[in-house]
Short mmCIF file of C-alpha atoms in Angstrom, two decimals:
data_model
loop_
_atom_site.label_atom_id
_atom_site.label_comp_id
_atom_site.label_asym_id
_atom_site.label_seq_id
_atom_site.Cartn_x
_atom_site.Cartn_y
_atom_site.Cartn_z
CA UNK A 19 -57.88 -18.90 -36.11
CA UNK A 20 -61.13 -20.83 -35.59
CA UNK A 21 -64.11 -18.66 -34.84
CA UNK A 22 -66.00 -19.28 -31.56
CA UNK A 23 -69.25 -20.08 -33.38
CA UNK A 24 -67.70 -21.87 -36.36
CA UNK A 25 -69.04 -25.29 -35.38
CA UNK A 26 -72.62 -26.43 -35.83
CA UNK A 27 -72.71 -27.63 -32.24
CA UNK A 28 -71.86 -24.18 -30.88
CA UNK A 29 -74.43 -22.44 -33.06
CA UNK A 30 -77.12 -25.01 -32.19
CA UNK A 31 -76.39 -24.71 -28.46
CA UNK A 32 -76.46 -20.90 -28.62
CA UNK A 33 -79.67 -20.84 -30.63
CA UNK A 34 -81.38 -23.31 -28.29
CA UNK A 35 -80.23 -21.34 -25.24
CA UNK A 36 -81.55 -18.06 -26.65
CA UNK A 37 -84.90 -19.60 -27.59
CA UNK A 38 -85.33 -21.29 -24.20
CA UNK A 39 -84.27 -18.16 -22.32
CA UNK A 40 -86.82 -16.09 -24.24
CA UNK A 41 -89.51 -18.70 -23.56
CA UNK A 42 -88.62 -18.86 -19.85
CA UNK A 43 -88.66 -15.07 -19.49
CA UNK A 44 -92.03 -14.77 -21.23
CA UNK A 45 -93.42 -17.66 -19.17
CA UNK A 46 -92.06 -16.15 -15.96
CA UNK A 47 -93.64 -12.77 -16.70
CA UNK A 48 -96.95 -14.50 -17.42
CA UNK A 49 -96.74 -16.55 -14.21
CA UNK A 50 -95.93 -13.46 -12.12
CA UNK A 51 -98.80 -11.56 -13.70
CA UNK A 52 -101.28 -14.37 -13.03
CA UNK A 53 -100.00 -14.84 -9.50
CA UNK A 54 -100.20 -11.10 -8.81
CA UNK A 55 -103.77 -11.01 -10.12
CA UNK A 56 -104.81 -13.96 -7.97
CA UNK A 57 -103.18 -12.59 -4.81
CA UNK A 58 -104.72 -9.16 -5.38
CA UNK A 59 -108.14 -10.71 -5.90
CA UNK A 60 -107.74 -12.69 -2.69
CA UNK A 61 -106.85 -9.54 -0.74
CA UNK A 62 -109.81 -7.73 -2.32
CA UNK A 63 -112.10 -10.60 -1.33
CA UNK A 64 -110.87 -10.43 2.25
CA UNK A 65 -111.48 -6.69 2.24
CA UNK A 66 -115.01 -7.22 0.93
CA UNK A 67 -115.74 -9.76 3.67
CA UNK A 68 -114.46 -7.33 6.31
CA UNK A 69 -116.46 -4.45 4.84
CA UNK A 70 -119.67 -6.45 4.74
CA UNK A 71 -119.10 -7.73 8.26
CA UNK A 72 -118.70 -4.17 9.57
CA UNK A 73 -121.53 -2.76 7.43
CA UNK A 74 -123.90 -5.50 8.53
CA UNK A 75 -123.07 -5.25 12.24
CA UNK A 76 -125.98 -4.39 14.50
CA UNK A 77 -124.21 -1.26 15.78
CA UNK A 78 -123.86 0.09 12.28
CA UNK A 79 -127.46 -0.64 11.31
CA UNK A 80 -128.71 1.08 14.48
CA UNK A 81 -126.44 4.07 13.82
CA UNK A 82 -124.26 3.57 16.92
CA UNK A 83 -120.94 3.66 15.00
CA UNK A 84 -118.97 4.29 18.19
CA UNK A 85 -119.78 0.75 19.29
CA UNK A 86 -118.21 -0.88 16.20
CA UNK A 87 -115.35 -3.28 16.83
CA UNK A 88 -112.81 -2.21 14.22
CA UNK A 89 -109.32 -3.67 13.52
CA UNK A 90 -106.49 -1.72 15.09
CA UNK A 91 -103.48 -2.97 13.05
CA UNK A 92 -102.03 -1.81 9.78
CA UNK A 93 -102.71 -5.07 7.97
CA UNK A 94 -106.44 -4.35 7.91
CA UNK A 95 -107.80 -0.84 7.60
CA UNK A 96 -111.45 0.10 8.15
CA UNK A 97 -113.19 3.45 7.83
CA UNK A 98 -116.89 4.29 7.96
CA UNK A 99 -118.00 7.47 6.12
CA UNK A 100 -121.47 9.00 5.86
CA UNK A 101 -123.05 10.26 2.66
CA UNK A 102 -121.64 13.73 3.26
CA UNK A 103 -118.05 12.52 3.36
CA UNK A 104 -117.64 12.74 7.15
CA UNK A 105 -115.79 10.00 8.98
CA UNK A 106 -118.13 8.20 11.36
CA UNK A 107 -115.66 5.63 12.62
CA UNK A 108 -112.14 4.43 11.79
CA UNK A 109 -109.55 1.99 13.00
CA UNK A 110 -106.46 3.18 14.84
CA UNK A 111 -104.33 3.05 11.69
CA UNK A 112 -106.61 5.57 9.91
CA UNK A 113 -107.10 7.88 12.90
CA UNK A 114 -107.05 11.51 11.84
CA UNK A 115 -107.14 10.82 8.11
CA UNK A 116 -109.56 12.15 5.53
CA UNK A 117 -112.44 10.13 4.17
CA UNK A 118 -111.71 7.58 1.43
CA UNK A 119 -114.58 8.72 -0.75
CA UNK A 120 -112.70 8.96 -4.05
CA UNK A 121 -113.55 5.57 -5.50
CA UNK A 122 -116.79 4.53 -3.77
CA UNK A 123 -120.18 4.84 -5.54
CA UNK A 124 -121.84 8.04 -4.36
CA UNK A 125 -125.48 7.79 -3.29
CA UNK A 126 -127.96 9.71 -5.39
CA UNK A 127 -129.53 12.85 -3.93
CA UNK A 128 -132.90 12.54 -2.30
CA UNK A 129 -135.73 12.25 -4.74
CA UNK A 130 -133.42 11.90 -7.74
CA UNK A 131 -133.40 8.59 -9.54
CA UNK A 132 -129.93 7.14 -9.73
CA UNK A 133 -128.18 4.96 -12.23
CA UNK A 134 -125.77 2.15 -11.54
CA UNK A 135 -122.93 3.43 -9.35
CA UNK A 136 -119.76 4.30 -11.20
CA UNK A 137 -116.12 4.46 -10.08
CA UNK A 138 -114.09 7.64 -10.34
CA UNK A 139 -110.35 8.14 -10.68
CA UNK A 140 -108.14 6.65 -7.98
CA UNK A 141 -106.03 9.05 -5.90
CA UNK A 142 -103.46 8.12 -3.28
CA UNK A 143 -104.60 8.39 0.32
CA UNK A 144 -102.05 10.37 2.34
CA UNK A 145 -101.58 10.93 6.00
CA UNK A 146 -102.87 14.18 7.58
CA UNK A 147 -101.79 13.48 11.13
CA UNK A 148 -99.15 11.73 13.19
CA UNK A 149 -97.96 8.32 12.16
CA UNK A 150 -99.10 6.61 15.36
CA UNK A 151 -102.14 7.09 17.52
CA UNK A 152 -101.03 7.71 21.12
CA UNK A 153 -104.58 7.82 22.40
CA UNK A 154 -105.40 5.32 25.07
CA UNK A 155 -108.73 4.61 23.43
CA UNK A 156 -108.50 1.82 20.83
CA UNK A 157 -110.89 3.64 18.53
CA UNK A 158 -110.69 7.06 19.99
CA UNK A 159 -110.10 8.94 16.79
CA UNK A 160 -112.57 6.91 14.85
CA UNK A 161 -115.20 6.94 17.48
CA UNK A 162 -114.73 10.59 18.29
CA UNK A 163 -114.96 11.38 14.68
CA UNK A 164 -117.95 9.14 14.43
CA UNK A 165 -119.63 10.76 17.36
CA UNK A 166 -118.93 14.22 16.10
CA UNK A 167 -120.08 13.30 12.66
CA UNK A 168 -123.15 11.67 14.00
CA UNK A 169 -124.10 14.59 16.20
CA UNK A 170 -123.13 17.31 13.86
CA UNK A 171 -124.73 15.84 10.78
CA UNK A 172 -127.60 13.88 12.21
CA UNK A 173 -130.30 16.42 11.47
CA UNK A 174 -128.89 17.07 8.06
CA UNK A 175 -128.87 13.38 7.33
CA UNK A 176 -132.37 12.95 8.67
CA UNK A 177 -133.55 15.85 6.60
CA UNK A 178 -131.85 14.47 3.54
CA UNK A 179 -133.42 11.04 4.03
CA UNK A 180 -136.85 11.81 5.51
CA UNK A 181 -138.49 11.37 2.12
CA UNK A 182 -136.38 8.35 1.27
CA UNK A 183 -138.32 5.21 0.70
CA UNK A 184 -137.03 1.69 1.22
CA UNK A 185 -136.93 1.13 -2.53
CA UNK A 186 -133.26 0.70 -3.47
CA UNK A 187 -133.83 1.61 -7.11
CA UNK A 188 -135.26 5.06 -6.35
CA UNK A 189 -132.20 6.51 -4.53
CA UNK A 190 -129.34 4.23 -5.48
CA UNK A 191 -128.82 3.30 -1.80
CA UNK A 192 -129.83 0.06 -0.03
CA UNK A 193 -133.10 -0.14 1.83
CA UNK A 194 -133.35 0.75 5.52
CA UNK A 195 -131.49 -1.73 7.69
CA UNK A 196 -129.87 -3.36 4.64
CA UNK A 197 -126.37 -3.66 3.16
CA UNK A 198 -125.87 -3.18 -0.58
CA UNK A 199 -125.03 -6.20 -2.66
CA UNK A 200 -122.73 -4.06 -4.81
CA UNK A 201 -119.07 -3.61 -3.99
CA UNK A 202 -116.42 -1.34 -5.42
CA UNK A 203 -112.76 -2.38 -5.32
CA UNK A 204 -109.56 -0.46 -5.77
CA UNK A 205 -105.89 -0.67 -4.88
CA UNK A 206 -104.67 2.42 -2.98
CA UNK A 207 -101.30 3.47 -1.60
CA UNK A 208 -101.54 4.57 2.06
CA UNK A 209 -98.58 6.47 3.50
CA UNK A 210 -97.36 5.78 7.02
CA UNK A 211 -94.54 8.11 7.91
CA UNK A 212 -92.19 8.30 4.93
CA UNK A 213 -93.24 5.04 3.30
CA UNK A 214 -96.26 4.05 1.25
CA UNK A 215 -97.99 0.69 1.48
CA UNK A 216 -100.41 -0.80 -1.01
CA UNK A 217 -103.81 -1.95 0.15
CA UNK A 218 -106.64 -3.65 -1.59
CA UNK A 219 -109.78 -1.70 -0.60
CA UNK A 220 -113.43 -2.64 -0.89
CA UNK A 221 -116.29 -0.19 -0.40
CA UNK A 222 -119.75 -1.40 0.69
CA UNK A 223 -122.80 0.82 1.36
CA UNK A 224 -125.35 0.32 4.08
CA UNK A 225 -128.45 2.13 5.41
CA UNK A 226 -129.39 2.44 9.08
CA UNK A 227 -132.83 1.70 10.38
CA UNK A 228 -133.55 5.40 10.53
CA UNK A 229 -132.55 5.97 6.88
CA UNK A 230 -128.99 7.28 7.07
CA UNK A 231 -126.64 6.02 4.40
CA UNK A 232 -123.03 5.15 5.19
CA UNK A 233 -120.10 3.53 3.38
CA UNK A 234 -117.63 1.10 4.90
CA UNK A 235 -114.11 1.13 3.46
CA UNK A 236 -112.05 -1.97 4.33
CA UNK A 237 -108.50 -2.48 3.14
CA UNK A 238 -106.18 -5.49 3.33
CA UNK A 239 -102.43 -5.01 3.16
CA UNK A 240 -100.73 -6.36 0.04
CA UNK A 241 -97.36 -6.63 1.80
CA UNK A 242 -97.58 -10.40 2.16
CA UNK A 243 -98.67 -10.76 -1.44
CA UNK A 244 -95.80 -8.56 -2.59
CA UNK A 245 -93.37 -10.57 -0.49
CA UNK A 246 -94.66 -13.75 -2.10
CA UNK A 247 -94.24 -12.24 -5.57
CA UNK A 248 -90.71 -11.07 -4.73
CA UNK A 249 -89.78 -14.51 -3.45
CA UNK A 250 -91.15 -16.21 -6.54
CA UNK A 251 -89.35 -13.71 -8.79
CA UNK A 252 -86.03 -14.21 -6.98
CA UNK A 253 -86.42 -17.97 -7.18
CA UNK A 254 -87.12 -17.87 -10.90
CA UNK A 255 -84.22 -15.50 -11.57
CA UNK A 256 -81.89 -17.69 -9.51
CA UNK A 257 -82.97 -20.83 -11.38
CA UNK A 258 -82.77 -19.23 -14.84
CA UNK A 259 -78.95 -19.44 -15.28
CA UNK A 260 -78.93 -23.06 -14.11
CA UNK A 261 -81.73 -23.98 -16.54
CA UNK A 262 -79.97 -22.20 -19.41
CA UNK A 263 -76.72 -23.98 -18.56
CA UNK A 264 -78.52 -27.33 -18.59
CA UNK A 265 -80.18 -26.51 -21.94
CA UNK A 266 -76.88 -25.45 -23.49
CA UNK A 267 -75.08 -28.55 -22.21
CA UNK A 268 -77.80 -30.97 -23.31
CA UNK A 269 -78.03 -29.32 -26.72
CA UNK A 270 -74.27 -29.52 -27.12
CA UNK A 271 -74.19 -33.22 -26.24
CA UNK A 272 -77.23 -34.13 -28.35
CA UNK A 273 -75.91 -32.19 -31.34
CA UNK A 274 -72.50 -33.79 -30.95
CA UNK A 275 -74.03 -37.24 -30.89
CA UNK A 276 -76.28 -36.43 -33.88
CA UNK A 277 -73.35 -35.09 -35.91
CA UNK A 278 -71.01 -37.96 -35.10
CA UNK A 279 -71.99 -39.86 -38.29
CA UNK A 280 -71.35 -36.68 -40.30
CA UNK A 281 -67.84 -36.54 -38.89
CA UNK A 282 -67.38 -40.19 -39.88
CA UNK A 283 -68.51 -39.38 -43.43
CA UNK A 284 -66.13 -36.41 -43.58
CA UNK A 285 -63.17 -38.43 -42.32
CA UNK A 286 -63.81 -41.24 -44.81
CA UNK A 287 -64.18 -38.77 -47.69
CA UNK A 288 -60.87 -37.19 -46.68
CA UNK A 289 -59.25 -40.63 -46.64
CA UNK A 290 -60.71 -41.47 -50.07
CA UNK A 291 -59.44 -38.19 -51.47
CA UNK A 292 -56.00 -38.78 -50.03
CA UNK A 293 -55.69 -42.37 -51.22
CA UNK A 294 -57.53 -42.02 -54.55
CA UNK A 295 -59.24 -45.36 -53.90
CA UNK A 296 -62.75 -44.88 -55.28
CA UNK A 297 -63.80 -48.40 -54.28
CA UNK A 298 -64.13 -47.27 -50.65
CA UNK A 299 -67.48 -46.10 -49.29
CA UNK A 300 -68.52 -43.90 -46.39
CA UNK A 301 -70.22 -45.50 -43.37
CA UNK A 302 -74.02 -45.47 -43.44
CA UNK A 303 -75.70 -45.02 -40.02
CA UNK A 304 -78.61 -47.22 -39.06
CA UNK A 305 -80.92 -44.27 -38.55
CA UNK A 306 -83.19 -43.38 -41.46
CA UNK A 307 -82.78 -39.64 -41.11
CA UNK A 308 -81.10 -36.86 -43.07
CA UNK A 309 -77.62 -38.07 -42.13
CA UNK A 310 -78.42 -41.57 -43.38
CA UNK A 311 -79.73 -40.20 -46.66
CA UNK A 312 -76.60 -38.06 -46.96
CA UNK A 313 -74.38 -41.13 -46.52
CA UNK A 314 -76.33 -43.15 -49.10
CA UNK A 315 -76.26 -40.28 -51.59
CA UNK A 316 -72.52 -39.87 -51.02
CA UNK A 317 -71.96 -43.56 -51.74
CA UNK A 318 -74.04 -43.30 -54.90
CA UNK A 319 -71.92 -40.34 -55.98
CA UNK A 320 -68.74 -42.29 -55.29
CA UNK A 321 -70.07 -45.24 -57.30
CA UNK A 322 -70.92 -42.99 -60.25
CA UNK A 323 -67.50 -41.34 -59.98
CA UNK A 324 -65.81 -44.74 -59.89
CA UNK A 325 -67.68 -45.85 -63.00
CA UNK A 326 -66.78 -42.61 -64.78
CA UNK A 327 -63.11 -42.94 -63.92
CA UNK A 328 -63.08 -46.59 -65.00
CA UNK A 329 -64.77 -45.60 -68.24
CA UNK A 330 -62.16 -42.92 -68.84
CA UNK A 331 -59.37 -45.37 -68.11
CA UNK A 332 -60.82 -47.90 -70.54
CA UNK A 333 -61.31 -45.15 -73.10
CA UNK A 334 -57.70 -44.02 -72.85
CA UNK A 335 -56.44 -47.59 -72.99
CA UNK A 336 -58.62 -48.50 -75.97
CA UNK A 337 -57.74 -45.25 -77.76
CA UNK A 338 -54.04 -45.93 -77.21
CA UNK A 339 -54.48 -49.44 -78.55
CA UNK A 340 -56.40 -48.24 -81.59
CA UNK A 341 -53.89 -45.52 -82.35
CA UNK A 342 -50.96 -47.88 -82.00
CA UNK A 343 -51.89 -49.96 -85.07
CA UNK A 344 -52.16 -47.20 -87.71
CA UNK A 345 -49.18 -45.36 -86.27
CA UNK A 346 -47.08 -48.54 -86.33
CA UNK A 347 -48.21 -49.27 -89.88
CA UNK A 348 -47.30 -45.76 -90.99
CA UNK A 349 -43.90 -45.99 -89.36
CA UNK A 350 -43.20 -49.34 -90.98
CA UNK A 351 -44.15 -48.09 -94.42
CA UNK A 352 -42.09 -44.92 -94.01
CA UNK A 353 -39.05 -46.91 -92.87
CA UNK A 354 -39.38 -49.29 -95.85
CA UNK A 355 -39.77 -46.33 -98.21
CA UNK A 356 -36.67 -44.78 -96.70
CA UNK A 357 -34.63 -47.90 -97.36
CA UNK A 358 -36.37 -49.00 -100.55
CA UNK A 359 -38.16 -46.10 -102.28
CA UNK A 360 -39.50 -48.31 -104.99
CA UNK A 361 -41.45 -50.50 -102.57
CA UNK A 362 -43.62 -47.65 -101.11
CA UNK A 363 -47.32 -48.51 -101.36
CA UNK A 364 -49.04 -45.13 -101.42
CA UNK A 365 -52.52 -46.67 -101.39
CA UNK A 366 -51.92 -48.44 -98.09
CA UNK A 367 -50.25 -45.34 -96.74
CA UNK A 368 -53.22 -43.22 -97.69
CA UNK A 369 -55.60 -45.76 -96.14
CA UNK A 370 -53.77 -45.69 -92.80
CA UNK A 371 -53.65 -41.90 -92.77
CA UNK A 372 -57.37 -41.64 -93.44
CA UNK A 373 -58.09 -44.22 -90.76
CA UNK A 374 -55.92 -42.32 -88.29
CA UNK A 375 -57.62 -39.05 -89.20
CA UNK A 376 -61.10 -40.49 -88.66
CA UNK A 377 -60.07 -42.03 -85.35
CA UNK A 378 -58.62 -38.74 -84.11
CA UNK A 379 -61.83 -36.92 -85.12
CA UNK A 380 -63.95 -39.51 -83.32
CA UNK A 381 -61.88 -39.25 -80.16
CA UNK A 382 -62.10 -35.46 -80.26
CA UNK A 383 -65.90 -35.56 -80.65
CA UNK A 384 -66.26 -38.02 -77.76
CA UNK A 385 -64.10 -35.80 -75.57
CA UNK A 386 -66.29 -32.80 -76.40
CA UNK A 387 -69.45 -34.76 -75.62
CA UNK A 388 -68.03 -36.01 -72.32
CA UNK A 389 -67.15 -32.42 -71.44
CA UNK A 390 -70.84 -31.49 -71.72
CA UNK A 391 -70.85 -29.65 -75.05
CA UNK A 392 -74.41 -28.54 -75.84
CA UNK A 393 -75.86 -28.97 -79.34
CA UNK A 394 -77.13 -26.13 -81.49
CA UNK A 395 -80.73 -24.88 -81.37
CA UNK A 396 -81.63 -24.61 -85.06
CA UNK A 397 -84.89 -25.82 -86.55
CA UNK A 398 -84.01 -28.72 -88.85
CA UNK A 399 -86.08 -30.47 -91.49
CA UNK A 400 -84.97 -34.03 -90.74
CA UNK A 401 -86.51 -35.36 -93.94
CA UNK A 402 -84.54 -32.95 -96.12
CA UNK A 403 -81.38 -33.68 -94.13
CA UNK A 404 -81.77 -37.44 -94.73
CA UNK A 405 -82.41 -37.03 -98.47
CA UNK A 406 -79.38 -34.75 -98.86
CA UNK A 407 -77.05 -37.11 -96.98
CA UNK A 408 -78.23 -40.18 -98.91
CA UNK A 409 -77.76 -38.34 -102.21
CA UNK A 410 -74.28 -37.20 -101.20
CA UNK A 411 -73.18 -40.74 -100.37
CA UNK A 412 -74.78 -42.36 -103.42
CA UNK A 413 -71.60 -42.45 -105.59
CA UNK A 414 -69.59 -44.37 -102.95
CA UNK A 415 -72.22 -46.54 -101.21
CA UNK A 416 -72.27 -50.26 -101.96
CA UNK A 417 -76.06 -50.42 -101.59
CA UNK A 418 -78.30 -47.45 -102.37
CA UNK A 419 -80.59 -46.77 -99.36
CA UNK A 420 -84.33 -46.34 -99.86
CA UNK A 421 -85.85 -43.34 -98.08
CA UNK A 422 -89.46 -43.64 -96.91
CA UNK A 423 -90.88 -40.40 -95.50
CA UNK A 424 -93.92 -38.12 -95.68
CA UNK A 425 -92.73 -34.53 -95.78
CA UNK A 426 -96.06 -33.20 -94.49
CA UNK A 427 -96.28 -35.57 -91.52
CA UNK A 428 -92.72 -35.45 -90.13
CA UNK A 429 -92.22 -32.27 -88.05
CA UNK A 430 -88.98 -30.40 -87.60
CA UNK A 431 -86.47 -31.11 -84.82
CA UNK A 432 -84.22 -28.81 -82.83
CA UNK A 433 -80.47 -29.39 -82.80
CA UNK A 434 -77.12 -29.29 -84.56
CA UNK A 435 -77.19 -30.07 -88.26
CA UNK A 436 -73.57 -31.23 -88.31
CA UNK A 437 -73.95 -33.60 -85.36
CA UNK A 438 -77.21 -35.13 -86.62
CA UNK A 439 -75.63 -35.61 -90.05
CA UNK A 440 -72.80 -37.42 -88.29
CA UNK A 441 -75.34 -39.71 -86.56
CA UNK A 442 -77.01 -40.58 -89.87
CA UNK A 443 -73.62 -41.16 -91.53
CA UNK A 444 -72.47 -43.54 -88.77
CA UNK A 445 -75.72 -45.54 -88.98
CA UNK A 446 -75.48 -45.75 -92.79
CA UNK A 447 -71.81 -46.82 -92.55
CA UNK A 448 -72.78 -49.59 -90.15
CA UNK A 449 -75.64 -50.69 -92.41
CA UNK A 450 -73.36 -50.70 -95.49
CA UNK A 451 -70.90 -53.00 -93.75
CA UNK A 452 -73.51 -55.58 -92.71
CA UNK A 453 -76.37 -55.43 -95.24
CA UNK A 454 -76.88 -58.00 -97.97
CA UNK A 455 -79.02 -56.31 -100.59
CA UNK A 456 -81.17 -53.52 -99.13
CA UNK A 457 -81.06 -50.59 -96.70
CA UNK A 458 -84.24 -48.71 -95.72
CA UNK A 459 -84.32 -45.29 -94.06
CA UNK A 460 -87.74 -44.49 -92.62
CA UNK A 461 -88.99 -41.24 -91.08
CA UNK A 462 -92.22 -41.18 -89.06
CA UNK A 463 -93.95 -39.28 -86.30
CA UNK A 464 -94.73 -40.93 -82.95
CA UNK A 465 -96.73 -38.52 -80.78
CA UNK A 466 -94.47 -35.57 -79.99
CA UNK A 467 -91.36 -37.40 -81.24
CA UNK A 468 -89.76 -37.98 -84.62
CA UNK A 469 -88.44 -41.52 -85.25
CA UNK A 470 -85.65 -42.15 -87.77
CA UNK A 471 -85.09 -45.85 -88.57
CA UNK A 472 -82.11 -47.28 -90.47
CA UNK A 473 -82.68 -50.99 -91.24
CA UNK A 474 -80.69 -53.54 -93.22
CA UNK A 475 -81.22 -57.16 -94.29
CA UNK A 476 -77.97 -58.55 -92.97
CA UNK A 477 -77.37 -61.19 -90.30
CA UNK A 478 -78.68 -58.90 -87.56
CA UNK A 479 -77.56 -58.63 -83.94
CA UNK A 480 -78.41 -61.14 -81.23
CA UNK A 481 -80.62 -59.60 -78.51
CA UNK A 482 -78.03 -60.24 -75.74
CA UNK A 483 -75.58 -58.07 -77.71
CA UNK A 484 -77.94 -55.12 -78.20
CA UNK A 485 -76.60 -53.12 -75.22
CA UNK A 486 -72.97 -53.92 -76.09
CA UNK A 487 -73.04 -52.50 -79.60
CA UNK A 488 -73.19 -48.96 -78.14
CA UNK A 489 -70.11 -49.40 -75.98
CA UNK A 490 -66.92 -47.73 -77.10
CA UNK A 491 -64.35 -49.80 -79.05
CA UNK A 492 -66.68 -52.82 -79.12
CA UNK A 493 -66.65 -54.95 -82.30
CA UNK A 494 -68.98 -57.89 -82.55
CA UNK A 495 -67.16 -58.98 -85.73
CA UNK A 496 -63.58 -58.11 -84.83
CA UNK A 497 -61.76 -59.27 -87.96
CA UNK A 498 -64.19 -57.73 -90.50
CA UNK A 499 -64.38 -54.46 -88.56
CA UNK A 500 -60.61 -54.12 -88.60
CA UNK A 501 -60.44 -54.87 -92.29
CA UNK A 502 -63.10 -52.24 -92.98
CA UNK A 503 -61.27 -49.72 -90.85
CA UNK A 504 -63.89 -49.48 -88.06
CA UNK A 505 -62.69 -48.70 -84.53
CA UNK A 506 -65.94 -49.51 -82.70
CA UNK A 507 -66.79 -45.86 -82.02
CA UNK A 508 -69.48 -45.08 -84.61
CA UNK A 509 -72.51 -46.37 -82.72
CA UNK A 510 -71.20 -45.05 -79.39
CA UNK A 511 -70.80 -41.58 -80.89
CA UNK A 512 -74.25 -41.76 -82.49
CA UNK A 513 -75.97 -42.64 -79.20
CA UNK A 514 -74.11 -39.95 -77.23
CA UNK A 515 -75.04 -37.29 -79.82
CA UNK A 516 -78.72 -38.35 -79.87
CA UNK A 517 -78.95 -38.33 -76.07
CA UNK A 518 -77.27 -34.94 -76.06
CA UNK A 519 -80.21 -33.77 -78.23
CA UNK A 520 -82.74 -35.07 -75.71
CA UNK A 521 -83.52 -38.29 -77.60
CA UNK A 522 -82.37 -41.88 -77.58
CA UNK A 523 -80.87 -44.52 -79.91
CA UNK A 524 -81.94 -48.16 -79.66
CA UNK A 525 -81.53 -51.30 -81.75
CA UNK A 526 -84.01 -54.03 -82.65
CA UNK A 527 -84.59 -56.57 -85.38
CA UNK A 528 -85.69 -55.33 -88.79
CA UNK A 529 -88.62 -56.94 -90.70
CA UNK A 530 -86.11 -58.38 -93.19
CA UNK A 531 -84.14 -60.12 -90.43
CA UNK A 532 -81.26 -57.69 -90.11
CA UNK A 533 -80.67 -54.92 -87.59
CA UNK A 534 -82.80 -51.81 -87.25
CA UNK A 535 -81.50 -48.74 -85.41
CA UNK A 536 -84.17 -46.33 -84.14
CA UNK A 537 -83.33 -42.67 -83.47
CA UNK A 538 -86.01 -40.92 -81.39
CA UNK A 539 -85.86 -37.11 -81.23
CA UNK A 540 -88.34 -34.61 -79.73
CA UNK A 541 -90.00 -32.38 -82.27
CA UNK A 542 -89.12 -28.70 -82.22
CA UNK A 543 -91.52 -26.49 -80.24
CA UNK A 544 -93.32 -23.78 -82.13
CA UNK A 545 -91.93 -20.27 -82.03
CA UNK A 546 -88.34 -21.21 -81.07
CA UNK A 547 -85.17 -21.93 -82.88
CA UNK A 548 -81.92 -20.42 -84.03
CA UNK A 549 -80.27 -19.53 -87.25
CA UNK A 550 -77.16 -21.61 -86.78
CA UNK A 551 -76.75 -25.36 -86.64
#
């Protein structure tokens, strides 16, 4: 059964949806936090304006707190407290409640220098009386409290402030008849009945003309701000599923469109595999992106595969053709010997058997090279190897090769002794077939490489035919090669073996006018090597 997330489109859509959802949630939290901060600051600013308005009123500066016009609704709370913590005046909503002195800067005692006012911990203001004020007086509680506080604590206040100067820095309080420029803000929860409401409070100090210090607490309800935040939060939460659905759908469609060329490549590859027609190619999209590069690389792979298959087909056909001749000759001679024993030519029979044996060995070596067989890793003295091979062949060679080499200059190479001996033997066999009077084998060093050259003074090879001589079963001189028993595999095997050793085999014209075959091999690195070739 197919898995739900088996397709690339599904995984891409899911990943994009998760990333976008995370980003939207983080962004929403940040937006709500910024909005909450701004709304709270606005409420605090309104509270500060109200507090300064009340603190700077003429009634407050003259000490007649009962004459203050204070708000009577729950959206705006105002309370005036003296330096002793007694309520001088309060709006109807705060009637009968204790003083909000927990977060305001306390004035310094008389005659004691004060530092900058500090803010203490923030408690929750709670109700100490009935929820509603049934008094007929709009500010009855506040004013009564103010009057009582004023009368009961007037002498104490006067005594506490009789030595107070108008210098604000000496006592920490504003000068007589002035309102402090400092303000202290805090968010407090005020309980009405069984429910608490948040308010943004601001505390501002003032000093009457006769030297009494008072603090005005003004609070603005945060209910509207909270309602705005709740509405924004609900709107964002309601829009989040729709946005995620849109993101998932768009990602699905875009991914499907982007992967459409990949599906075309897959379908064409399936058709090529089913038909076995390697001449077909996958469609290449116009876009120059990863999919386009994939299509071009796939076509290059198909082209290389087609060439390899064609090469194998030609190899099998040529091998079958080459094997047919010696096998037919052997069969003919055996049939004649069966009918006429006295007519059996053992020399020709031996020649055909040897030719068939060499051809089978060559085909086996080519098959091993095509299969990726790696050469050995033994350190080889190429100069010694050349001298030994030339000496071994001396009794049967038509022309004795001349070896030119400096044993101290030519470094060692890394590889298989048997395979490199086979390369040298094939090159010497080719030179023996085509040379006139001389064959020269030269060993030299060229940078980090060792160059082995086998040159003859024969008719040479025309430059247009240089690439062809390394093709399998190619004979530039067909009749002579057949007479000599060559199958056209010697040079092809030599080049494949050299390239398998990390080198190369090329052909050029020798100084004497014949052909010169150059074998280039990398010299063996120091400190490596093996014991077996």
